[in-house]
mmCIF file of C-alpha atoms in Angstrom:
data_model
loop_
_atom_site.group_PDB
_atom_site.id
_atom_site.type_symbol
_atom_site.label_atom_id
_atom_site.label_comp_id
_atom_site.label_asym_id
_atom_site.label_seq_id
_atom_site.Cartn_x
_atom_site.Cartn_y
_atom_site.Cartn_z
ATOM 1 C CA UNK A 7 0.000 0.000 0.000
ATOM 2 C CA UNK A 8 1.364 3.470 -0.842
ATOM 3 C CA UNK A 9 2.457 5.244 2.338
ATOM 4 C CA UNK A 10 0.328 8.328 1.813
ATOM 5 C CA UNK A 11 -2.747 6.248 0.981
ATOM 6 C CA UNK A 12 -2.542 4.479 4.336
ATOM 7 C CA UNK A 13 -2.461 7.808 6.127
ATOM 8 C CA UNK A 14 -5.485 9.070 4.205
ATOM 9 C CA UNK A 15 -7.392 5.884 5.002
ATOM 10 C CA UNK A 16 -6.591 6.239 8.713
ATOM 11 C CA UNK A 17 -7.791 9.842 8.755
ATOM 12 C CA UNK A 18 -10.964 8.799 6.950
ATOM 13 C CA UNK A 19 -11.571 6.108 9.562
ATOM 14 C CA UNK A 20 -11.229 8.743 12.301
ATOM 15 C CA UNK A 21 -13.841 10.905 10.595
ATOM 16 C CA UNK A 22 -16.228 7.951 10.283
ATOM 17 C CA UNK A 23 -15.900 7.024 13.951
ATOM 18 C CA UNK A 24 -16.415 10.644 14.988
ATOM 19 C CA UNK A 25 -19.549 10.875 12.825
ATOM 20 C CA UNK A 26 -20.969 7.732 14.446
ATOM 21 C CA UNK A 27 -21.605 9.671 17.660
ATOM 22 C CA UNK A 28 -24.219 11.868 16.017
ATOM 23 C CA UNK A 29 -27.806 10.798 16.800
ATOM 24 C CA UNK A 30 -29.010 8.251 14.278
ATOM 25 C CA UNK A 31 -25.530 7.580 12.884
ATOM 26 C CA UNK A 32 -24.402 4.929 15.352
ATOM 27 C CA UNK A 33 -24.384 2.284 12.613
ATOM 28 C CA UNK A 34 -21.247 3.944 11.215
ATOM 29 C CA UNK A 35 -19.299 2.567 14.174
ATOM 30 C CA UNK A 36 -19.601 -0.909 12.637
ATOM 31 C CA UNK A 37 -17.709 0.326 9.571
ATOM 32 C CA UNK A 38 -15.437 3.026 11.000
ATOM 33 C CA UNK A 39 -12.652 0.717 12.169
ATOM 34 C CA UNK A 40 -12.535 -1.258 8.918
ATOM 35 C CA UNK A 41 -10.331 1.252 7.002
ATOM 36 C CA UNK A 42 -7.970 1.632 9.965
ATOM 37 C CA UNK A 43 -7.524 -2.111 10.457
ATOM 38 C CA UNK A 44 -7.140 -2.629 6.719
ATOM 39 C CA UNK A 45 -4.326 -0.061 6.701
ATOM 40 C CA UNK A 46 -2.706 -1.697 9.745
ATOM 41 C CA UNK A 47 -2.884 -5.209 8.278
ATOM 42 C CA UNK A 48 0.753 -6.148 7.688
ATOM 43 C CA UNK A 49 1.991 -2.601 8.311
ATOM 44 C CA UNK A 50 4.465 -3.615 11.021
ATOM 45 C CA UNK A 51 4.978 -1.943 14.425
ATOM 46 C CA UNK A 52 6.829 1.147 13.140
ATOM 47 C CA UNK A 53 4.282 1.936 10.489
ATOM 48 C CA UNK A 54 1.493 0.918 12.846
ATOM 49 C CA UNK A 55 2.402 3.461 15.496
ATOM 50 C CA UNK A 56 2.241 6.249 12.909
ATOM 51 C CA UNK A 57 -1.134 5.162 11.530
ATOM 52 C CA UNK A 58 -2.580 4.583 14.994
ATOM 53 C CA UNK A 59 -1.360 7.933 16.291
ATOM 54 C CA UNK A 60 -2.709 9.770 13.243
ATOM 55 C CA UNK A 61 -6.072 8.077 13.623
ATOM 56 C CA UNK A 62 -6.192 8.844 17.339
ATOM 57 C CA UNK A 63 -5.111 12.461 17.049
ATOM 58 C CA UNK A 64 -7.548 13.233 14.231
ATOM 59 C CA UNK A 65 -10.404 11.497 16.034
ATOM 60 C CA UNK A 66 -9.883 13.222 19.372
ATOM 61 C CA UNK A 67 -9.301 16.631 17.809
ATOM 62 C CA UNK A 68 -12.756 16.256 16.292
ATOM 63 C CA UNK A 69 -14.234 14.711 19.428
ATOM 64 C CA UNK A 70 -13.019 17.477 21.736
ATOM 65 C CA UNK A 71 -13.804 20.356 19.376
ATOM 66 C CA UNK A 72 -16.817 21.133 21.572
ATOM 67 C CA UNK A 73 -14.352 22.529 24.132
ATOM 68 C CA UNK A 74 -14.292 25.714 22.070
ATOM 69 C CA UNK A 75 -17.640 26.599 23.614
ATOM 70 C CA UNK A 76 -15.527 27.540 26.660
ATOM 71 C CA UNK A 77 -13.471 30.068 24.694
ATOM 72 C CA UNK A 78 -15.491 33.087 25.926
ATOM 73 C CA UNK A 79 -14.703 32.032 29.515
ATOM 74 C CA UNK A 80 -11.076 30.869 29.442
ATOM 75 C CA UNK A 81 -9.790 32.123 26.089
ATOM 76 C CA UNK A 82 -6.551 30.567 24.754
ATOM 77 C CA UNK A 83 -6.529 28.003 27.571
ATOM 78 C CA UNK A 84 -9.131 26.216 25.458
ATOM 79 C CA UNK A 85 -6.468 25.487 22.833
ATOM 80 C CA UNK A 86 -4.165 24.030 25.469
ATOM 81 C CA UNK A 87 -6.869 21.750 26.859
ATOM 82 C CA UNK A 88 -7.996 20.725 23.363
ATOM 83 C CA UNK A 89 -4.490 19.793 22.278
ATOM 84 C CA UNK A 90 -3.504 18.084 25.548
ATOM 85 C CA UNK A 91 -6.598 15.888 25.710
ATOM 86 C CA UNK A 92 -6.301 14.969 22.037
ATOM 87 C CA UNK A 93 -2.641 14.012 22.399
ATOM 88 C CA UNK A 94 -3.407 12.000 25.520
ATOM 89 C CA UNK A 95 -6.102 10.035 23.693
ATOM 90 C CA UNK A 96 -3.857 9.555 20.658
ATOM 91 C CA UNK A 97 -1.229 7.834 22.818
ATOM 92 C CA UNK A 98 -3.579 4.917 23.409
ATOM 93 C CA UNK A 99 -4.305 4.553 19.709
ATOM 94 C CA UNK A 100 -0.583 4.684 18.965
ATOM 95 C CA UNK A 101 -0.117 1.663 21.240
ATOM 96 C CA UNK A 102 -2.992 -0.030 19.450
ATOM 97 C CA UNK A 103 -1.295 0.659 16.122
ATOM 98 C CA UNK A 104 1.981 -0.904 17.274
ATOM 99 C CA UNK A 105 0.373 -4.203 18.260
ATOM 100 C CA UNK A 106 -2.195 -4.290 15.453
ATOM 101 C CA UNK A 107 0.522 -3.613 12.884
ATOM 102 C CA UNK A 108 2.706 -6.355 14.352
ATOM 103 C CA UNK A 109 0.108 -9.125 14.180
ATOM 104 C CA UNK A 110 -2.965 -9.249 11.936
ATOM 105 C CA UNK A 111 -5.754 -11.266 13.527
ATOM 106 C CA UNK A 112 -9.373 -10.203 14.221
ATOM 107 C CA UNK A 113 -9.330 -11.753 17.688
ATOM 108 C CA UNK A 114 -6.200 -9.827 18.652
ATOM 109 C CA UNK A 115 -7.519 -6.621 17.122
ATOM 110 C CA UNK A 116 -10.901 -6.777 18.855
ATOM 111 C CA UNK A 117 -9.508 -7.813 22.234
ATOM 112 C CA UNK A 118 -6.844 -5.125 22.071
ATOM 113 C CA UNK A 119 -9.391 -2.473 21.123
ATOM 114 C CA UNK A 120 -11.487 -3.300 24.188
ATOM 115 C CA UNK A 121 -8.373 -3.293 26.379
ATOM 116 C CA UNK A 122 -7.340 0.121 25.033
ATOM 117 C CA UNK A 123 -10.794 1.614 25.626
ATOM 118 C CA UNK A 124 -10.863 0.178 29.142
ATOM 119 C CA UNK A 125 -7.375 1.501 29.925
ATOM 120 C CA UNK A 126 -8.306 4.928 28.607
ATOM 121 C CA UNK A 127 -11.305 5.005 30.955
ATOM 122 C CA UNK A 128 -9.364 3.892 34.046
ATOM 123 C CA UNK A 129 -7.640 5.960 36.695
ATOM 124 C CA UNK A 130 -7.996 9.580 37.805
ATOM 125 C CA UNK A 131 -7.227 10.843 34.288
ATOM 126 C CA UNK A 132 -9.498 8.345 32.573
ATOM 127 C CA UNK A 133 -12.294 9.382 30.245
ATOM 128 C CA UNK A 134 -14.778 7.477 28.115
ATOM 129 C CA UNK A 135 -15.335 10.172 25.494
ATOM 130 C CA UNK A 136 -15.182 8.560 22.079
ATOM 131 C CA UNK A 137 -15.697 5.000 23.309
ATOM 132 C CA UNK A 138 -17.755 2.830 20.981
ATOM 133 C CA UNK A 139 -20.512 2.023 23.534
ATOM 134 C CA UNK A 140 -21.460 5.717 23.605
ATOM 135 C CA UNK A 141 -22.199 5.587 19.872
ATOM 136 C CA UNK A 142 -24.651 2.728 20.460
ATOM 137 C CA UNK A 143 -27.237 4.950 22.166
ATOM 138 C CA UNK A 144 -30.580 4.100 20.611
ATOM 139 C CA UNK A 145 -29.141 1.022 18.921
ATOM 140 C CA UNK A 146 -31.143 -2.230 19.015
ATOM 141 C CA UNK A 147 -28.007 -3.911 20.383
ATOM 142 C CA UNK A 148 -27.783 -1.630 23.430
ATOM 143 C CA UNK A 149 -29.621 -4.031 25.821
ATOM 144 C CA UNK A 150 -26.775 -6.523 25.323
ATOM 145 C CA UNK A 151 -24.704 -4.312 27.624
ATOM 146 C CA UNK A 152 -26.912 -5.515 30.481
ATOM 147 C CA UNK A 153 -25.485 -8.995 29.951
ATOM 148 C CA UNK A 154 -21.802 -8.201 29.474
ATOM 149 C CA UNK A 155 -21.199 -4.543 30.198
ATOM 150 C CA UNK A 156 -20.513 -1.717 27.738
ATOM 151 C CA UNK A 157 -17.209 -3.171 26.569
ATOM 152 C CA UNK A 158 -19.093 -6.147 25.137
ATOM 153 C CA UNK A 159 -20.507 -3.741 22.553
ATOM 154 C CA UNK A 160 -16.986 -2.597 21.709
ATOM 155 C CA UNK A 161 -15.877 -6.210 21.361
ATOM 156 C CA UNK A 162 -18.695 -7.032 18.945
ATOM 157 C CA UNK A 163 -18.092 -3.962 16.795
ATOM 158 C CA UNK A 164 -14.300 -4.372 16.739
ATOM 159 C CA UNK A 165 -14.580 -8.092 15.928
ATOM 160 C CA UNK A 166 -16.876 -7.385 12.988
ATOM 161 C CA UNK A 167 -14.605 -4.624 11.686
ATOM 162 C CA UNK A 168 -11.564 -6.857 12.106
ATOM 163 C CA UNK A 169 -13.111 -9.708 10.132
ATOM 164 C CA UNK A 170 -14.152 -7.353 7.332
ATOM 165 C CA UNK A 171 -10.720 -5.725 7.190
ATOM 166 C CA UNK A 172 -8.913 -9.055 7.252
ATOM 167 C CA UNK A 173 -11.348 -10.385 4.669
ATOM 168 C CA UNK A 174 -9.892 -8.116 1.990
ATOM 169 C CA UNK A 175 -6.768 -10.274 2.003
ATOM 170 C CA UNK A 176 -8.194 -13.496 3.436
ATOM 171 C CA UNK A 177 -11.800 -13.861 2.188
ATOM 172 C CA UNK A 178 -12.392 -16.773 4.537
ATOM 173 C CA UNK A 179 -12.739 -14.233 7.362
ATOM 174 C CA UNK A 180 -15.708 -12.434 5.797
ATOM 175 C CA UNK A 181 -18.438 -14.839 7.000
ATOM 176 C CA UNK A 182 -17.079 -14.564 10.543
ATOM 177 C CA UNK A 183 -17.973 -10.865 10.560
ATOM 178 C CA UNK A 184 -21.588 -11.870 11.187
ATOM 179 C CA UNK A 185 -20.672 -13.360 14.571
ATOM 180 C CA UNK A 186 -20.443 -9.914 16.203
ATOM 181 C CA UNK A 187 -23.970 -8.682 15.482
ATOM 182 C CA UNK A 188 -25.462 -12.171 15.892
ATOM 183 C CA UNK A 189 -24.039 -12.601 19.387
ATOM 184 C CA UNK A 190 -25.123 -9.107 20.406
ATOM 185 C CA UNK A 191 -28.593 -9.761 18.985
ATOM 186 C CA UNK A 192 -28.859 -13.014 20.955
ATOM 187 C CA UNK A 193 -27.791 -11.306 24.167
ATOM 188 C CA UNK A 194 -30.238 -8.489 23.496
ATOM 189 C CA UNK A 195 -33.017 -11.039 23.221
ATOM 190 C CA UNK A 196 -31.913 -12.731 26.466
ATOM 191 C CA UNK A 197 -31.459 -9.488 28.404
ATOM 192 C CA UNK A 198 -34.116 -8.648 31.011
ATOM 193 C CA UNK A 199 -36.820 -6.498 29.486
ATOM 194 C CA UNK A 200 -37.884 -3.468 31.536
ATOM 195 C CA UNK A 201 -41.520 -3.264 32.523
ATOM 196 C CA UNK A 202 -43.533 -0.256 31.477
ATOM 197 C CA UNK A 203 -44.588 1.374 34.726
ATOM 198 C CA UNK A 204 -46.455 4.233 33.100
ATOM 199 C CA UNK A 205 -45.509 7.584 31.647
ATOM 200 C CA UNK A 206 -43.888 10.651 33.157
ATOM 201 C CA UNK A 207 -44.497 14.114 31.762
ATOM 202 C CA UNK A 208 -41.372 16.247 32.153
ATOM 203 C CA UNK A 209 -41.049 19.938 31.311
ATOM 204 C CA UNK A 210 -37.472 20.797 30.311
ATOM 205 C CA UNK A 211 -36.598 24.485 30.587
ATOM 206 C CA UNK A 212 -33.680 25.542 28.374
ATOM 207 C CA UNK A 213 -33.120 29.296 27.917
ATOM 208 C CA UNK A 214 -29.920 28.985 25.840
ATOM 209 C CA UNK A 215 -28.090 31.719 27.730
ATOM 210 C CA UNK A 216 -24.480 32.073 26.451
ATOM 211 C CA UNK A 217 -21.860 30.718 28.851
ATOM 212 C CA UNK A 218 -20.092 34.041 29.279
ATOM 213 C CA UNK A 219 -23.376 35.634 30.370
ATOM 214 C CA UNK A 220 -24.282 32.897 32.848
ATOM 215 C CA UNK A 221 -21.607 34.025 35.307
ATOM 216 C CA UNK A 222 -22.275 37.753 34.860
ATOM 217 C CA UNK A 223 -24.014 38.760 38.082
ATOM 218 C CA UNK A 224 -25.173 42.071 36.628
ATOM 219 C CA UNK A 225 -27.356 40.225 34.112
ATOM 220 C CA UNK A 226 -29.071 38.027 36.683
ATOM 221 C CA UNK A 227 -32.368 40.000 36.609
ATOM 222 C CA UNK A 228 -32.444 39.653 32.815
ATOM 223 C CA UNK A 229 -31.923 35.896 33.072
ATOM 224 C CA UNK A 230 -34.630 35.600 35.696
ATOM 225 C CA UNK A 231 -37.103 37.278 33.354
ATOM 226 C CA UNK A 232 -36.248 34.741 30.658
ATOM 227 C CA UNK A 233 -36.979 31.936 33.103
ATOM 228 C CA UNK A 234 -40.142 33.666 34.261
ATOM 229 C CA UNK A 235 -41.525 33.651 30.712
ATOM 230 C CA UNK A 236 -40.518 30.044 30.083
ATOM 231 C CA UNK A 237 -41.932 28.776 33.371
ATOM 232 C CA UNK A 238 -45.177 30.659 32.813
ATOM 233 C CA UNK A 239 -45.615 28.852 29.494
ATOM 234 C CA UNK A 240 -45.717 25.425 31.185
ATOM 235 C CA UNK A 241 -49.260 24.134 31.414
ATOM 236 C CA UNK A 242 -50.461 21.261 33.587
ATOM 237 C CA UNK A 243 -50.515 18.340 33.845
ATOM 238 C CA UNK A 244 -46.793 17.861 34.391
ATOM 239 C CA UNK A 245 -44.952 15.495 36.739
ATOM 240 C CA UNK A 246 -41.531 17.173 36.892
ATOM 241 C CA UNK A 247 -39.942 20.482 35.868
ATOM 242 C CA UNK A 248 -36.201 20.491 35.158
ATOM 243 C CA UNK A 249 -33.932 23.503 34.555
ATOM 244 C CA UNK A 250 -30.281 23.196 33.382
ATOM 245 C CA UNK A 251 -27.427 22.268 35.725
ATOM 246 C CA UNK A 252 -26.176 25.869 35.838
ATOM 247 C CA UNK A 253 -29.475 27.684 35.440
ATOM 248 C CA UNK A 254 -28.902 30.553 37.883
ATOM 249 C CA UNK A 255 -25.520 30.434 39.673
ATOM 250 C CA UNK A 256 -26.545 32.828 42.486
ATOM 251 C CA UNK A 257 -29.912 31.264 43.251
ATOM 252 C CA UNK A 258 -29.034 30.302 46.841
ATOM 253 C CA UNK A 259 -28.039 33.895 47.622
ATOM 254 C CA UNK A 260 -31.130 35.488 46.075
ATOM 255 C CA UNK A 261 -34.309 34.236 47.821
ATOM 256 C CA UNK A 262 -36.543 36.452 45.697
ATOM 257 C CA UNK A 263 -35.333 34.678 42.555
ATOM 258 C CA UNK A 264 -35.671 31.258 44.148
ATOM 259 C CA UNK A 265 -39.287 32.201 44.850
ATOM 260 C CA UNK A 266 -39.930 32.147 41.101
ATOM 261 C CA UNK A 267 -39.301 28.399 41.008
ATOM 262 C CA UNK A 268 -41.168 27.833 44.271
ATOM 263 C CA UNK A 269 -44.246 29.535 42.850
ATOM 264 C CA UNK A 270 -43.981 27.356 39.742
ATOM 265 C CA UNK A 271 -43.816 24.191 41.861
ATOM 266 C CA UNK A 272 -46.940 25.202 43.778
ATOM 267 C CA UNK A 273 -48.809 26.330 40.661
ATOM 268 C CA UNK A 274 -48.207 23.068 38.816
ATOM 269 C CA UNK A 275 -48.225 20.817 41.873
ATOM 270 C CA UNK A 276 -45.003 19.151 40.712
ATOM 271 C CA UNK A 277 -41.403 19.001 41.957
ATOM 272 C CA UNK A 278 -38.823 21.288 40.367
ATOM 273 C CA UNK A 279 -35.140 20.490 39.804
ATOM 274 C CA UNK A 280 -33.068 23.594 39.168
ATOM 275 C CA UNK A 281 -29.333 23.859 38.738
ATOM 276 C CA UNK A 282 -27.329 26.478 40.565
ATOM 277 C CA UNK A 283 -23.932 27.001 42.150
ATOM 278 C CA UNK A 284 -22.771 26.953 45.742
ATOM 279 C CA UNK A 285 -19.997 29.386 46.647
ATOM 280 C CA UNK A 286 -17.710 28.305 49.499
ATOM 281 C CA UNK A 287 -14.698 30.478 50.276
ATOM 282 C CA UNK A 288 -12.765 30.659 47.002
ATOM 283 C CA UNK A 289 -14.432 27.644 45.386
ATOM 284 C CA UNK A 290 -17.565 27.148 43.331
ATOM 285 C CA UNK A 291 -19.542 23.900 43.334
ATOM 286 C CA UNK A 292 -22.275 22.878 40.922
ATOM 287 C CA UNK A 293 -25.367 21.761 42.773
ATOM 288 C CA UNK A 294 -28.999 20.955 42.084
ATOM 289 C CA UNK A 295 -31.918 22.131 44.174
ATOM 290 C CA UNK A 296 -35.016 19.977 44.384
ATOM 291 C CA UNK A 297 -38.202 21.785 45.305
ATOM 292 C CA UNK A 298 -41.200 19.814 46.489
ATOM 293 C CA UNK A 299 -44.664 20.417 44.972
ATOM 294 C CA UNK A 300 -45.243 22.781 47.908
ATOM 295 C CA UNK A 301 -42.121 24.794 47.049
ATOM 296 C CA UNK A 302 -39.898 23.617 49.884
ATOM 297 C CA UNK A 303 -36.217 22.807 49.304
ATOM 298 C CA UNK A 304 -35.759 19.084 49.939
#
């Protein structure tokens, strides 16, 4: 394979895996690893580390691009966090590339992929962003996780991709690709089915206040008016009202603004969950207030 072509294929695989996390596009995860593994097949450890690192860096740069929403708050520090997290994630994929390039076998590839995802999620610096199970939200195979944990989903997807990638050179592997979805389907069928205990009507209040304005105390009255209009538009019957995690940061220090949510709870006869912040000395803690249907903080 031409050197540059392998790099392009790896970058394309990163884009496919990133796209699989969009709602309704989870099926792309079944195909995303195929180009990467095809490029790694027979590449050797030295070439493998390059392809794996390129895949990982491209994928995590895309995955963590949402950090730029913090730019109005922390400015250039966003670039530092974006680059550091992406490089950290790419290290794991570089290790994957070394081993996958050294030995081409679907069982090794799939097992190693699960091990890498598990290692990336472990420890105080661990994170699961970009793990295959997260792309399976809404998938018919999701209940299989109840039988074998989330990494079972990763194993099934990586096995299928490995068999397809290996099948380009060894066609005998192609039929084995069906084992992944078949096993997950069987486990989905065997998984305990939740009982329908009725319906819950939830009113979600989302004012879309820019992040840089949320911590501007001078604009608190303006934000309260936005919430007042949104809360007034909620009509019964409703079982729960939920505001964002950082709805009004100074809510605990402003009883007259808290009263707005208490009145809503009493008017609708339903509990209210509202996000705020708790200021202790020089630290700020996210917290959630729960108001009973009578307006009391519980």
